[in-house]
Short mmCIF file of N, CA, C and O in Angstrom, two decimals:
data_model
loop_
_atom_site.label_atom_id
_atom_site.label_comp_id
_atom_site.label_asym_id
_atom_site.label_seq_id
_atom_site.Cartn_x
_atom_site.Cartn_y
_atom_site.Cartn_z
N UNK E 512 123.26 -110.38 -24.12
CA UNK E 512 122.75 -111.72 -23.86
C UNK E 512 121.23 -111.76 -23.99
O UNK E 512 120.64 -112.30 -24.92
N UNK E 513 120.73 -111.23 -23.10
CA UNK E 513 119.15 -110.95 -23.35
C UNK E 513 118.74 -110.71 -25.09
O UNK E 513 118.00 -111.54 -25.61
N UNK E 514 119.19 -109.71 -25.80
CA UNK E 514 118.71 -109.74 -27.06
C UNK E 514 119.11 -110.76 -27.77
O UNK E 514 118.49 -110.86 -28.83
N UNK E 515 120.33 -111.96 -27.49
CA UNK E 515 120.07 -112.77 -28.10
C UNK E 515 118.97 -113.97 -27.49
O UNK E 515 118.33 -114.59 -28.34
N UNK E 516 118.82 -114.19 -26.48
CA UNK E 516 118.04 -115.02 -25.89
C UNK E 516 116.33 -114.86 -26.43
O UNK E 516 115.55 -115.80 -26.51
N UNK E 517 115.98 -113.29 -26.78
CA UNK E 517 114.57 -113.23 -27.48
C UNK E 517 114.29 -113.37 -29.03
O UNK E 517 113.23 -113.29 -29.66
N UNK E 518 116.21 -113.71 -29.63
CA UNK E 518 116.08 -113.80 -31.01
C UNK E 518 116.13 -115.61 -31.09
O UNK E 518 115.47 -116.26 -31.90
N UNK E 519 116.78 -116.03 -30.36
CA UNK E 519 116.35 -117.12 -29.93
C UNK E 519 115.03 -117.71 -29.26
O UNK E 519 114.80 -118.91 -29.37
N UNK E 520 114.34 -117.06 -28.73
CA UNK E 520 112.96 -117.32 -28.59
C UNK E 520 111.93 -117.35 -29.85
O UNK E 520 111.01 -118.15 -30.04
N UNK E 521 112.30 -116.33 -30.60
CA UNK E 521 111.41 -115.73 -31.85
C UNK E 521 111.90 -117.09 -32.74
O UNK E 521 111.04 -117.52 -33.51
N UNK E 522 113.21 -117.82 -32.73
CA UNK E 522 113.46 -118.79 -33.89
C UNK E 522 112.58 -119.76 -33.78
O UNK E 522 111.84 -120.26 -34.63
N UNK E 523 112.82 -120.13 -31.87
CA UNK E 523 112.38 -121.49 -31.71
C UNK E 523 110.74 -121.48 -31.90
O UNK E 523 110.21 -122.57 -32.06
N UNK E 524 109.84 -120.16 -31.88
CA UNK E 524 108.39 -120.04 -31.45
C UNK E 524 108.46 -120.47 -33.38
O UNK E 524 107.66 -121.29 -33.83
N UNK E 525 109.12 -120.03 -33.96
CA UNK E 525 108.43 -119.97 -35.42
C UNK E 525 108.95 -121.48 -35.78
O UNK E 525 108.08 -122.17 -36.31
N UNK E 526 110.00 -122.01 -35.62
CA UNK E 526 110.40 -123.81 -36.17
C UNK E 526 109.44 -124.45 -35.35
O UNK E 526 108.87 -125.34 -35.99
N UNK E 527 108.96 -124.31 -33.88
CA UNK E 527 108.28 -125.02 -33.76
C UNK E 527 106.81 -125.32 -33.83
O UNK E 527 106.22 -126.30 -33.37
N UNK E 528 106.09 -123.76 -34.85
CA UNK E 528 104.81 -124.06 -35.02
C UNK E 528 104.26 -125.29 -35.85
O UNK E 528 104.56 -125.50 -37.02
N UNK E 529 103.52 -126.00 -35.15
CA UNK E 529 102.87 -126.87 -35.81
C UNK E 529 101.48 -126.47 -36.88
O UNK E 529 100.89 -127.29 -37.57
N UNK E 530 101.12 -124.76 -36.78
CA UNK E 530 100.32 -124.18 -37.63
C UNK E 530 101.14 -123.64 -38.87
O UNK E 530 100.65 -122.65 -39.41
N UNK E 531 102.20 -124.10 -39.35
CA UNK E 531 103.28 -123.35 -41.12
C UNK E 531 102.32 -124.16 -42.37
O UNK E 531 101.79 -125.22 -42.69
N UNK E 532 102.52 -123.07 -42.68
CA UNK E 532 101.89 -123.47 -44.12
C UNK E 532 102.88 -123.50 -44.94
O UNK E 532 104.05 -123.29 -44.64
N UNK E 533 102.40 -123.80 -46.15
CA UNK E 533 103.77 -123.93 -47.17
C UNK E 533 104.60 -122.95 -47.69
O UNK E 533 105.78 -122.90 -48.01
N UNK E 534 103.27 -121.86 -47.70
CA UNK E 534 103.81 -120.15 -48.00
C UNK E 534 104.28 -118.95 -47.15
O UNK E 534 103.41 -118.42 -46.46
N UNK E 535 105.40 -118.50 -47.10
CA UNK E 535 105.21 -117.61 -45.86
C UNK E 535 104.24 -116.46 -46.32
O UNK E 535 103.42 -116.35 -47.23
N UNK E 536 104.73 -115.58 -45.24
CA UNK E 536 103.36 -114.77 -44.71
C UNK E 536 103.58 -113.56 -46.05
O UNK E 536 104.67 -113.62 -46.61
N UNK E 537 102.92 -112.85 -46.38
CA UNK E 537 103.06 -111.99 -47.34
C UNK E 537 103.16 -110.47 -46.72
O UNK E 537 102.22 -109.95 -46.13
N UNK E 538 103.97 -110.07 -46.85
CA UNK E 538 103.93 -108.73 -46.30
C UNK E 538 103.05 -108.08 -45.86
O UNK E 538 102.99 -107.71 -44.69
N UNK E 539 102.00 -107.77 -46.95
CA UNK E 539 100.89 -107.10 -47.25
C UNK E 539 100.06 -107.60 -45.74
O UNK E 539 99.54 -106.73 -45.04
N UNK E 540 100.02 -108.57 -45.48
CA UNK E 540 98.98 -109.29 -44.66
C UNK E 540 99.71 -109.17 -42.96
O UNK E 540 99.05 -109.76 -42.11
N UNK E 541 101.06 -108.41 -42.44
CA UNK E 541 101.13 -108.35 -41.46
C UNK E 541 100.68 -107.30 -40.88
O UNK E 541 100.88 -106.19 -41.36
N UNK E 542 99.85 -107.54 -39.48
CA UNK E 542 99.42 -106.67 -39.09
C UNK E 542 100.37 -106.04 -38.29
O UNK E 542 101.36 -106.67 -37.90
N UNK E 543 100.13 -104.38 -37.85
CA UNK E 543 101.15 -104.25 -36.78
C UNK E 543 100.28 -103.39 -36.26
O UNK E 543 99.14 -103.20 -36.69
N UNK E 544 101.05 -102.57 -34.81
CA UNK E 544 100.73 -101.49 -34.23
C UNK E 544 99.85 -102.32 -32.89
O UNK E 544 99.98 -103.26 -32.10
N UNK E 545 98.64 -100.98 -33.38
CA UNK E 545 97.46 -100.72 -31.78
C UNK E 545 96.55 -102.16 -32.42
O UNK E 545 96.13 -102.94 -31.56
N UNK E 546 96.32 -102.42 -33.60
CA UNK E 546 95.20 -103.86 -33.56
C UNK E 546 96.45 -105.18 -32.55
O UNK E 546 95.89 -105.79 -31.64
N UNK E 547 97.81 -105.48 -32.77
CA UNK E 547 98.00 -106.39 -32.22
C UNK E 547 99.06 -106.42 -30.48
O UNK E 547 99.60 -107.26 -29.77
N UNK E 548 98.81 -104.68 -30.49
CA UNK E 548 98.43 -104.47 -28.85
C UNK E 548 97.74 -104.72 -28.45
O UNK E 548 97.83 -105.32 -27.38
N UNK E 549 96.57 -104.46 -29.02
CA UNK E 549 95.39 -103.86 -27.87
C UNK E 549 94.68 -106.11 -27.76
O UNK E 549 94.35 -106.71 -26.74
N UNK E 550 94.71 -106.62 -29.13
CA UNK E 550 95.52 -108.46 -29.07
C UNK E 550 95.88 -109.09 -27.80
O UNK E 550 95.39 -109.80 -26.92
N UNK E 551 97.27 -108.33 -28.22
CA UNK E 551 98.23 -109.13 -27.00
C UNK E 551 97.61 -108.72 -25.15
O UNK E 551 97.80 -109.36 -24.12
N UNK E 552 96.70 -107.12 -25.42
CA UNK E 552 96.21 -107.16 -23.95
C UNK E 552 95.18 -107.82 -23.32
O UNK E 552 95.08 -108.04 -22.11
N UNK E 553 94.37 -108.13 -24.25
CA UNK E 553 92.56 -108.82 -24.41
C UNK E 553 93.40 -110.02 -24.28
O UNK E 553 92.78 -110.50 -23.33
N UNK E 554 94.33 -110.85 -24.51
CA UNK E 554 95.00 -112.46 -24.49
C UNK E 554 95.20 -112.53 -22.78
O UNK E 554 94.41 -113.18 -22.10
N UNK E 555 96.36 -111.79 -22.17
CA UNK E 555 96.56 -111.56 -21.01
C UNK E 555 96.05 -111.43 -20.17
O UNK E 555 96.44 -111.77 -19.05
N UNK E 556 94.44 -110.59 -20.57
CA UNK E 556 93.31 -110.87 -19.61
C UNK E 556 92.53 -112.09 -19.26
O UNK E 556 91.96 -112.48 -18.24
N UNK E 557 92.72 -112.61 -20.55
CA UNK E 557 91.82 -114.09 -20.76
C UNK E 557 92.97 -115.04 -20.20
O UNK E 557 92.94 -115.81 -19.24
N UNK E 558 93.79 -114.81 -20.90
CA UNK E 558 95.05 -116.08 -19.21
C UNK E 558 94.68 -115.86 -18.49
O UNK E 558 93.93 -116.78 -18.16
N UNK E 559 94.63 -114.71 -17.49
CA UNK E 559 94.35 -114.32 -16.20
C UNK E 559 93.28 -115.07 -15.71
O UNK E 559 93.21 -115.78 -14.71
N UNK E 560 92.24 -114.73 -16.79
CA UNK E 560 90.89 -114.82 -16.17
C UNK E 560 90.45 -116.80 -16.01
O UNK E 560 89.62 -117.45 -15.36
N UNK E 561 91.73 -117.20 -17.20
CA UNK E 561 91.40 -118.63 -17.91
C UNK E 561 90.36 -118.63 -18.58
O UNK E 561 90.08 -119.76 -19.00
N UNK E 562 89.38 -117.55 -18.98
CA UNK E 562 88.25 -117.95 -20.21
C UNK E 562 89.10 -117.23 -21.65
O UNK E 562 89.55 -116.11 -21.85
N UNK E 563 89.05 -118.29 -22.34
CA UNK E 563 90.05 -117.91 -23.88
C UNK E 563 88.27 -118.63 -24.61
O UNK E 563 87.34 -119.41 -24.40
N UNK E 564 88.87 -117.51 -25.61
CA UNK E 564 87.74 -117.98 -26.73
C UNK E 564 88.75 -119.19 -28.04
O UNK E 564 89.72 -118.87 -28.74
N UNK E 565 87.98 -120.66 -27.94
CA UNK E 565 88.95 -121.07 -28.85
C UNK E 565 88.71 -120.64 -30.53
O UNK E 565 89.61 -120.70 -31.36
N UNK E 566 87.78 -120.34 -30.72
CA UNK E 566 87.23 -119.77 -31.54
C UNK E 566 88.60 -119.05 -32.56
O UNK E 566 88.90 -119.45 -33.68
N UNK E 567 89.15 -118.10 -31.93
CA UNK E 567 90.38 -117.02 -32.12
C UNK E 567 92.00 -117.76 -32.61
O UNK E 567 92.97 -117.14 -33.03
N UNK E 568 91.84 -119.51 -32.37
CA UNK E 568 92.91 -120.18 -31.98
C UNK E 568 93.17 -120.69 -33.17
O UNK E 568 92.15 -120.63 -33.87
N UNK E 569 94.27 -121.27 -33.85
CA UNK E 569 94.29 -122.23 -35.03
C UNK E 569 94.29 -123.51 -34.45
O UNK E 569 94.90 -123.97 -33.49
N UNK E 570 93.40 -124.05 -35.31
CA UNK E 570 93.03 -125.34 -35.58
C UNK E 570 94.53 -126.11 -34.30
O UNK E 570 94.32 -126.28 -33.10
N UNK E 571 95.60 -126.35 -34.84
CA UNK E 571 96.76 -127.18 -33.83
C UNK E 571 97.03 -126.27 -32.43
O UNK E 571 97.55 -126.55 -31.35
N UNK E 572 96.41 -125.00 -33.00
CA UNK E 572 97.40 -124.59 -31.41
C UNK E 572 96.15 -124.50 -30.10
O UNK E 572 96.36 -124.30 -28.90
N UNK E 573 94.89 -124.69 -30.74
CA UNK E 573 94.24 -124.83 -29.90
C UNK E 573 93.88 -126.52 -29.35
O UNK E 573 93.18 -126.67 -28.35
N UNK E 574 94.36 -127.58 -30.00
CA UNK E 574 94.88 -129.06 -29.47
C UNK E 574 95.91 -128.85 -28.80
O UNK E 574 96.03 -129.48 -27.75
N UNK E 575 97.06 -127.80 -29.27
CA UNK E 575 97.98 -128.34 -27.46
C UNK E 575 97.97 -127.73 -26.86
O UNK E 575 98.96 -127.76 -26.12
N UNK E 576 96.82 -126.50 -26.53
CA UNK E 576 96.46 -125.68 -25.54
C UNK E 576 95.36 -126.64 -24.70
O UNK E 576 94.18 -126.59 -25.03
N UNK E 577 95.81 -127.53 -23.58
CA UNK E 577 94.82 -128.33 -23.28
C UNK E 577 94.31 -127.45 -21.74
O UNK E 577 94.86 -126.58 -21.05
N UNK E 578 93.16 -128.08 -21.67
CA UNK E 578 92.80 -126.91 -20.46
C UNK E 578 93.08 -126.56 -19.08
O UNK E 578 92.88 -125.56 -18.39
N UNK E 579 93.74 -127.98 -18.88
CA UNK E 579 94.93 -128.23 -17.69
C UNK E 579 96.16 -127.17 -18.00
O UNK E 579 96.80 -126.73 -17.05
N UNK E 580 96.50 -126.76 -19.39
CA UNK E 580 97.27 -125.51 -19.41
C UNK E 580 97.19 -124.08 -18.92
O UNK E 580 97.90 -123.34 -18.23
N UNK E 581 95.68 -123.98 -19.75
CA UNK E 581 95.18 -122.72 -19.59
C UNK E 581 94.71 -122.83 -17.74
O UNK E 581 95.04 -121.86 -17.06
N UNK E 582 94.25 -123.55 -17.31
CA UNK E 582 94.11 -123.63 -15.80
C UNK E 582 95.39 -123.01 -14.78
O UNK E 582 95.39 -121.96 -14.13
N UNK E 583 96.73 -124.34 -14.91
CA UNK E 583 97.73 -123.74 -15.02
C UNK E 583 98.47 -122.09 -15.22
O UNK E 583 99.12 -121.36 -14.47
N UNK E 584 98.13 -122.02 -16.23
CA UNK E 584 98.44 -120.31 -16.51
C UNK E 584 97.76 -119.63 -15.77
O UNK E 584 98.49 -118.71 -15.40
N UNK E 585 96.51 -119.52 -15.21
CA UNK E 585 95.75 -118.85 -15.26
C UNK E 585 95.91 -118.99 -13.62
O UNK E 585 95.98 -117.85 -13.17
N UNK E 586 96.02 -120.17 -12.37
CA UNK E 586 96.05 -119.98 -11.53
C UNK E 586 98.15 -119.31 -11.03
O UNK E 586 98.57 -118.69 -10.05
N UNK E 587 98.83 -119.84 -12.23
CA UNK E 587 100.18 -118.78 -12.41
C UNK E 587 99.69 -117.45 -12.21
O UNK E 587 99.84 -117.12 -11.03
N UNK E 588 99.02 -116.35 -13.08
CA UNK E 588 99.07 -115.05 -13.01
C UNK E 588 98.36 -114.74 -12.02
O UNK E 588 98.72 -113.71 -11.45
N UNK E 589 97.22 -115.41 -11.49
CA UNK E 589 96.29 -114.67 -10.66
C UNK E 589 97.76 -115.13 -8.86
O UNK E 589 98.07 -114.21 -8.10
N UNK E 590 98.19 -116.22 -8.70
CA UNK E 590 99.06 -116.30 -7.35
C UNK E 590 100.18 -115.53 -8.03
O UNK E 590 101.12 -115.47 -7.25
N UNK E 591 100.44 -114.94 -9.12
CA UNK E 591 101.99 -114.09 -8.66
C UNK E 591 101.08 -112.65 -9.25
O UNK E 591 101.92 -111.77 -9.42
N UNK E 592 100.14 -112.30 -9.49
CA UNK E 592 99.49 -111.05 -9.29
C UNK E 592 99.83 -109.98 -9.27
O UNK E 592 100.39 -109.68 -8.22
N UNK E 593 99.73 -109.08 -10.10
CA UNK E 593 101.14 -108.07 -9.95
C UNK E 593 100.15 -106.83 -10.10
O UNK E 593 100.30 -105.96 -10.96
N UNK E 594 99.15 -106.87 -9.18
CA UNK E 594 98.33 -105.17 -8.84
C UNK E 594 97.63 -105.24 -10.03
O UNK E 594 96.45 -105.36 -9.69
N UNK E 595 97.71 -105.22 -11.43
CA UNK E 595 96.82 -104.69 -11.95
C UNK E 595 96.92 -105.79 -13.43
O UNK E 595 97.27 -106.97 -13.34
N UNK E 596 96.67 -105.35 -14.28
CA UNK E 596 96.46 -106.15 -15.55
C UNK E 596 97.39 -105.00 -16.28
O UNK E 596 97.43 -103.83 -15.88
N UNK E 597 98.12 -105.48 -17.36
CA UNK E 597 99.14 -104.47 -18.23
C UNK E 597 98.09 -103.17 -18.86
O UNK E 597 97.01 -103.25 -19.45
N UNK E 598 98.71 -102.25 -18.56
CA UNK E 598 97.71 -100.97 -19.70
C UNK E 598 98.32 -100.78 -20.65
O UNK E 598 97.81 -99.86 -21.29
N UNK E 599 99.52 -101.34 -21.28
CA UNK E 599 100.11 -101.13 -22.28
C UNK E 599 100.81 -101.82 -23.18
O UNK E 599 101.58 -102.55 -22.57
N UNK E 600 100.96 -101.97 -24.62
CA UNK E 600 101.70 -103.35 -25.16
C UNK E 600 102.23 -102.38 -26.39
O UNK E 600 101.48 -101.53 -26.85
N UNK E 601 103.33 -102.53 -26.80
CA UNK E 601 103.93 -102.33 -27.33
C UNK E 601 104.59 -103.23 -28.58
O UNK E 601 104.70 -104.32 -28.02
N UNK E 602 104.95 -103.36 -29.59
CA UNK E 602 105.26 -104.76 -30.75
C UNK E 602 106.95 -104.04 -30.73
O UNK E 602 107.19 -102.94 -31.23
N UNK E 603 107.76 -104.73 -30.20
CA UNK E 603 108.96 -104.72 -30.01
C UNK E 603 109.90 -105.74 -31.79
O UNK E 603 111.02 -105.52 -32.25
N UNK E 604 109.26 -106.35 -32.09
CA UNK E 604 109.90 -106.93 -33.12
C UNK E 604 108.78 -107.96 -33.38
O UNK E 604 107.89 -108.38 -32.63
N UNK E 605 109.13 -108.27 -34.79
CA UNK E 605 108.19 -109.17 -35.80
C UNK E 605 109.06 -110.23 -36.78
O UNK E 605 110.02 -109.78 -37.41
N UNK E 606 108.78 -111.35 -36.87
CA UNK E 606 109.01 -112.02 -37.31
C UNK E 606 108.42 -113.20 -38.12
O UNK E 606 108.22 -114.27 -37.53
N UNK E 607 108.04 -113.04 -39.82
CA UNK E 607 107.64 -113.87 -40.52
C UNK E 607 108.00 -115.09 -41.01
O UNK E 607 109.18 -115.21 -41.32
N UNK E 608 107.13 -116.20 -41.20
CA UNK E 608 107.86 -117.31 -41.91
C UNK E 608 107.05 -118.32 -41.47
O UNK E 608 106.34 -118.50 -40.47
N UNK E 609 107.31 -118.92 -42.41
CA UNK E 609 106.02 -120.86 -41.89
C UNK E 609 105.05 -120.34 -41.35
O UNK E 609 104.54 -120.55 -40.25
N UNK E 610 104.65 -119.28 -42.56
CA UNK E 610 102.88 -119.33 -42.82
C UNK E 610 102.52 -118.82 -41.19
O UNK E 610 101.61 -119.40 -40.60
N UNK E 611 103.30 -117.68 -40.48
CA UNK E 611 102.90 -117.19 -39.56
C UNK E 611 103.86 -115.42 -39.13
O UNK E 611 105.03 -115.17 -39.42
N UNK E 612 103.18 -114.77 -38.62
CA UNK E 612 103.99 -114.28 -38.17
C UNK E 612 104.01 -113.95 -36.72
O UNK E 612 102.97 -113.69 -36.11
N UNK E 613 105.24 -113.96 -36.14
CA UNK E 613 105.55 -113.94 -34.59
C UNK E 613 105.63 -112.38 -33.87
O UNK E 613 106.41 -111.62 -34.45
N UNK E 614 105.08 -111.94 -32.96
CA UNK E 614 105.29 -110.52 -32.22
C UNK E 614 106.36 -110.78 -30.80
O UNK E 614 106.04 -111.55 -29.90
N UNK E 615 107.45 -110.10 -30.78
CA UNK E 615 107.49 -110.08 -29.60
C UNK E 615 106.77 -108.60 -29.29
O UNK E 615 106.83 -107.61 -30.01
N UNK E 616 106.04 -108.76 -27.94
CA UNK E 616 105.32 -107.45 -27.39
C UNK E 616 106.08 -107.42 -25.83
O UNK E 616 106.52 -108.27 -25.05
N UNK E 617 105.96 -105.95 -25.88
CA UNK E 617 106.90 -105.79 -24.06
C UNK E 617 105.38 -104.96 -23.45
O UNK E 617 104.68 -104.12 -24.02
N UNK E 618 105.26 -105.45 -22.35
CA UNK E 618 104.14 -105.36 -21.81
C UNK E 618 104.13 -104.40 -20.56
O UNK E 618 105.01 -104.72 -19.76
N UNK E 619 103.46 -103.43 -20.21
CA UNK E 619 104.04 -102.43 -19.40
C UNK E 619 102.62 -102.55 -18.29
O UNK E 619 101.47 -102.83 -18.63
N UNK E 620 103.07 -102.25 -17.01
CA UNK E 620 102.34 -102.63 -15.69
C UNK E 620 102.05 -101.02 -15.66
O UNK E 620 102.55 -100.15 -16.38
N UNK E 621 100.96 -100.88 -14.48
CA UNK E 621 100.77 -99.89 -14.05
C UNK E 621 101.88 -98.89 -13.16
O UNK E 621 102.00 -97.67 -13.28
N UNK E 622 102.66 -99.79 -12.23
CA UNK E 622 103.85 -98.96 -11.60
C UNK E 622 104.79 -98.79 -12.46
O UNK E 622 105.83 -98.53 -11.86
N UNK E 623 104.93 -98.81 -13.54
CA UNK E 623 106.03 -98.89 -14.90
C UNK E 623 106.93 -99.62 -15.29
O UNK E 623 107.92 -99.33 -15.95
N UNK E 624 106.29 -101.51 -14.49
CA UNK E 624 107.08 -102.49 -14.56
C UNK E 624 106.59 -103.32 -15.79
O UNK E 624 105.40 -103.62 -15.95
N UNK E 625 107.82 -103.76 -16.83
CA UNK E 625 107.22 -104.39 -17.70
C UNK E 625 107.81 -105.89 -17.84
O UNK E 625 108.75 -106.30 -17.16
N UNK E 626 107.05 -106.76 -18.94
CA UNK E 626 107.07 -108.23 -19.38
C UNK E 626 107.02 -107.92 -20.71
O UNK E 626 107.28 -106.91 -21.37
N UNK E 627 106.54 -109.24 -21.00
CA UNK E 627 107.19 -109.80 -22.64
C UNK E 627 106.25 -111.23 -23.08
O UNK E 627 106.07 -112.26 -22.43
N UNK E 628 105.83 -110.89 -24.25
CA UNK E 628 105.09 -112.36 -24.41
C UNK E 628 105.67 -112.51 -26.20
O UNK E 628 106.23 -111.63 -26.85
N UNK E 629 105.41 -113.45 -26.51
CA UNK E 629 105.06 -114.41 -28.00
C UNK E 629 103.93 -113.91 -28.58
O UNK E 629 103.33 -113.66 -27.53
N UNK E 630 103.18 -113.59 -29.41
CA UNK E 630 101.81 -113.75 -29.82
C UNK E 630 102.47 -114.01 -31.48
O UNK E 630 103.32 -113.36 -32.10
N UNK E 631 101.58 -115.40 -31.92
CA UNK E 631 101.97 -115.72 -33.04
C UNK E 631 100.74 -116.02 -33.80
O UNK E 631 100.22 -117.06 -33.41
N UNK E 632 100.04 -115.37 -34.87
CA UNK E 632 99.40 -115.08 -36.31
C UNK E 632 99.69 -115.69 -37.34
O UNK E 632 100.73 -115.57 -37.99
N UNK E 633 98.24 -116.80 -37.68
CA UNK E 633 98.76 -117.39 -39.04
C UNK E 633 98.38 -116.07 -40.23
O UNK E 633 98.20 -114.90 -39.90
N UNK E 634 98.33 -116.58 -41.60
CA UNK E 634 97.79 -115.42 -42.58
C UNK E 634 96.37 -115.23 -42.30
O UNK E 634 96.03 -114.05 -42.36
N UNK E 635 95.46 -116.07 -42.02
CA UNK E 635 94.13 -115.68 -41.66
C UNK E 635 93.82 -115.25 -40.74
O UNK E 635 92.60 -115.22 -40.57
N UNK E 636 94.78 -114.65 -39.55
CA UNK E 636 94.42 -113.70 -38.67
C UNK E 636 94.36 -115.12 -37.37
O UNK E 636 94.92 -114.56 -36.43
N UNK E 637 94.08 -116.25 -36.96
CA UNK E 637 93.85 -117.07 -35.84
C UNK E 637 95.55 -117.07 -35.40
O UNK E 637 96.62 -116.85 -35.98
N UNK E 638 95.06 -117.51 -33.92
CA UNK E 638 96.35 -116.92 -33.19
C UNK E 638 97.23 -118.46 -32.65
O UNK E 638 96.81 -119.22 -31.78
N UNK E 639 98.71 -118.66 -33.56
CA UNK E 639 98.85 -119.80 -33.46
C UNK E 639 100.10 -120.11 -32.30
O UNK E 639 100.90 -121.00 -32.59
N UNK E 640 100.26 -119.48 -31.19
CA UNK E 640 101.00 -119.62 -30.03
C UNK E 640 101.26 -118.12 -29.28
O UNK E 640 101.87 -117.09 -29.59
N UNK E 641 100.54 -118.54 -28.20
CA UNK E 641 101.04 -117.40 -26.97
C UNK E 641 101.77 -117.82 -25.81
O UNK E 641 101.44 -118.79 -25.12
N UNK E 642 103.35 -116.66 -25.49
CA UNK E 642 103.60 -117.48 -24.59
C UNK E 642 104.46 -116.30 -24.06
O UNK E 642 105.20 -115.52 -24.66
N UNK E 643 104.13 -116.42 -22.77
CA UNK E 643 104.64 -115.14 -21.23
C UNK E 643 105.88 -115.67 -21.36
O UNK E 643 106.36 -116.77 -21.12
N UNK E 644 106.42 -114.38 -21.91
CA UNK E 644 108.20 -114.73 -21.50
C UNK E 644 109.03 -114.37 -19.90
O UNK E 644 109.83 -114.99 -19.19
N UNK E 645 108.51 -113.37 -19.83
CA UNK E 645 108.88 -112.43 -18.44
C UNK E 645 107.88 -111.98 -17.79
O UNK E 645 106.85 -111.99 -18.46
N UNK E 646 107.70 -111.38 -16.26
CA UNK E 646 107.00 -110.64 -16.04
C UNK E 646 107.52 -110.29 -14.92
O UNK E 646 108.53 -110.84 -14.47
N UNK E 647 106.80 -109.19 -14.24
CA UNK E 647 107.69 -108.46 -13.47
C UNK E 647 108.08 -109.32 -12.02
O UNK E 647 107.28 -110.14 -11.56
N UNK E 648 109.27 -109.05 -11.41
CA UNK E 648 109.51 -109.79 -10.67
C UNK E 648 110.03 -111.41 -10.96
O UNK E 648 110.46 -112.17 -10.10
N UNK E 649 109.89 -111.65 -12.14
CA UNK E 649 110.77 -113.32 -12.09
C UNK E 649 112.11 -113.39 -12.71
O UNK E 649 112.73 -114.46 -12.70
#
């Protein structure tokens, strides 16, 4: 059930980007590994912290990231607080198409409890949806 529920997450994150281009993503151009760990951990801090650089964002996904969101999120992680910030991210599966490609990453805590986020990449590298699937304890 669970593995279908994150292949179902990965469909709905990619139909519903409002950042697809006409072309999908080209092989050549996905990144993987420690650049979109070490990504997905620098993102998680900046939820936490609520300072996001929009800079990093595409053009649409930083319009429906409004700051009442990021506020939101950000007073989310800091009241359910879980000891430390993740030391570890891992790219569990990838998924290309509509001019993006999608990571699921499993996110590992310091006591060896882990989560799960979205991080979604147009071809030019700006980051066109992040989104906390799990985390420990919910």
């Amino acid at each position: 059930m669970r593995r279908f529920t994150i292949r179902l997450l990965l469909a709905l994150a990619m139909a519903c980007s409002t950042a697809a281009q006409a072309d999908p993503v080209p092989a050549a151009t996905a990144a993987t590994g420690e650049p979109i760990a070490k990504l997905a951990l620098e993102w998680f801090g900046r939820m936490k912290t609520g300072q996001i650089n929009r800079s990093e964002l595409s053009a649409e996904y930083s319009a429906q990231l409004t700051a009442e969101a990021v506020q939101t999120l950000s007073q989310y992680l800091n009241f359910r607080d879980y000891g430390a910030a993740p030391e570890k991210a891992e790219i569990m599966e990838q998924r290309s198409g509509e001019g993006q490609i999608v990571y699921l990453v499993r996110l590992t805590f310091p006591r060896g409890d882990t989560g799960s986020m979205l991080l979604g990449l147009s071809t030019n590298g700006q980051i066109t949806g992040i989104m906390i699937l799990a985390l420990p304890g919910d």
